Amino acid sequence: MSLEVKIFFLSQNGGILAFFYQIALRDDISVEVWNLKPSKYNNILL
């Protein structure tokens, strides 16, 4: 088992107001970054 980290950003005017992360055990390691403001960076799988 490995580690999966999901990071959610609430951003305004280019700054991060708040964020939270959720960790779960998975078969592989993945980090997903979600920008909740419309941008080309939404749902980037690192």
mmCIF file of C-alpha atoms in Angstrom:
data_model
loop_
_atom_site.group_PDB
_atom_site.id
_atom_site.type_symbol
_atom_site.label_atom_id
_atom_site.label_comp_id
_atom_site.label_asym_id
_atom_site.label_seq_id
_atom_site.Cartn_x
_atom_site.Cartn_y
_atom_site.Cartn_z
ATOM 1 C CA MET A 1 0.000 0.000 0.000
ATOM 2 C CA SER A 2 1.097 3.542 -0.673
ATOM 3 C CA LEU A 3 0.007 7.063 -0.047
ATOM 4 C CA GLU A 4 -2.454 9.170 -2.001
ATOM 5 C CA VAL A 5 -2.660 12.855 -1.223
ATOM 6 C CA LYS A 6 -5.387 15.099 -2.555
ATOM 7 C CA ILE A 7 -4.874 18.822 -2.174
ATOM 8 C CA PHE A 8 -7.680 21.301 -2.714
ATOM 9 C CA PHE A 9 -6.940 24.991 -3.082
ATOM 10 C CA LEU A 10 -9.386 27.828 -2.611
ATOM 11 C CA SER A 11 -7.763 30.746 -4.347
ATOM 12 C CA GLN A 12 -8.736 34.353 -4.902
ATOM 13 C CA ASN A 13 -6.742 36.984 -6.789
ATOM 14 C CA GLY A 14 -3.954 34.481 -7.317
ATOM 15 C CA GLY A 15 -3.586 33.737 -3.612
ATOM 16 C CA ILE A 16 -4.495 30.684 -1.599
ATOM 17 C CA LEU A 17 -7.134 31.471 1.017
ATOM 18 C CA ALA A 18 -7.473 27.976 2.392
ATOM 19 C CA PHE A 19 -6.579 24.406 1.584
ATOM 20 C CA PHE A 20 -7.172 20.932 2.904
ATOM 21 C CA TYR A 21 -5.673 17.595 2.090
ATOM 22 C CA GLN A 22 -7.028 14.094 2.299
ATOM 23 C CA ILE A 23 -4.751 11.096 2.672
ATOM 24 C CA ALA A 24 -5.822 7.567 1.794
ATOM 25 C CA LEU A 25 -4.002 4.277 1.366
ATOM 26 C CA ARG A 26 -3.895 3.186 -2.259
ATOM 27 C CA ASP A 27 -2.012 0.750 -4.479
ATOM 28 C CA ASP A 28 0.242 3.530 -5.727
ATOM 29 C CA ILE A 29 1.329 7.044 -4.894
ATOM 30 C CA SER A 30 -0.465 9.921 -6.562
ATOM 31 C CA VAL A 31 -0.881 13.584 -5.797
ATOM 32 C CA GLU A 32 -3.808 15.472 -7.243
ATOM 33 C CA VAL A 33 -3.970 19.237 -7.123
ATOM 34 C CA TRP A 34 -7.354 20.850 -7.660
ATOM 35 C CA ASN A 35 -7.672 24.575 -8.158
ATOM 36 C CA LEU A 36 -11.303 25.479 -7.482
ATOM 37 C CA LYS A 37 -10.971 28.674 -9.509
ATOM 38 C CA PRO A 38 -11.413 28.231 -13.267
ATOM 39 C CA SER A 39 -7.966 27.938 -14.810
ATOM 40 C CA LYS A 40 -5.869 25.730 -17.030
ATOM 41 C CA TYR A 41 -4.334 24.217 -13.898
ATOM 42 C CA ASN A 42 -7.524 22.484 -12.784
ATOM 43 C CA ASN A 43 -7.162 18.792 -11.985
ATOM 44 C CA ILE A 44 -3.431 18.394 -12.567
ATOM 45 C CA LEU A 45 -2.094 14.937 -11.844
ATOM 46 C CA LEU A 46 1.463 15.417 -10.613
#
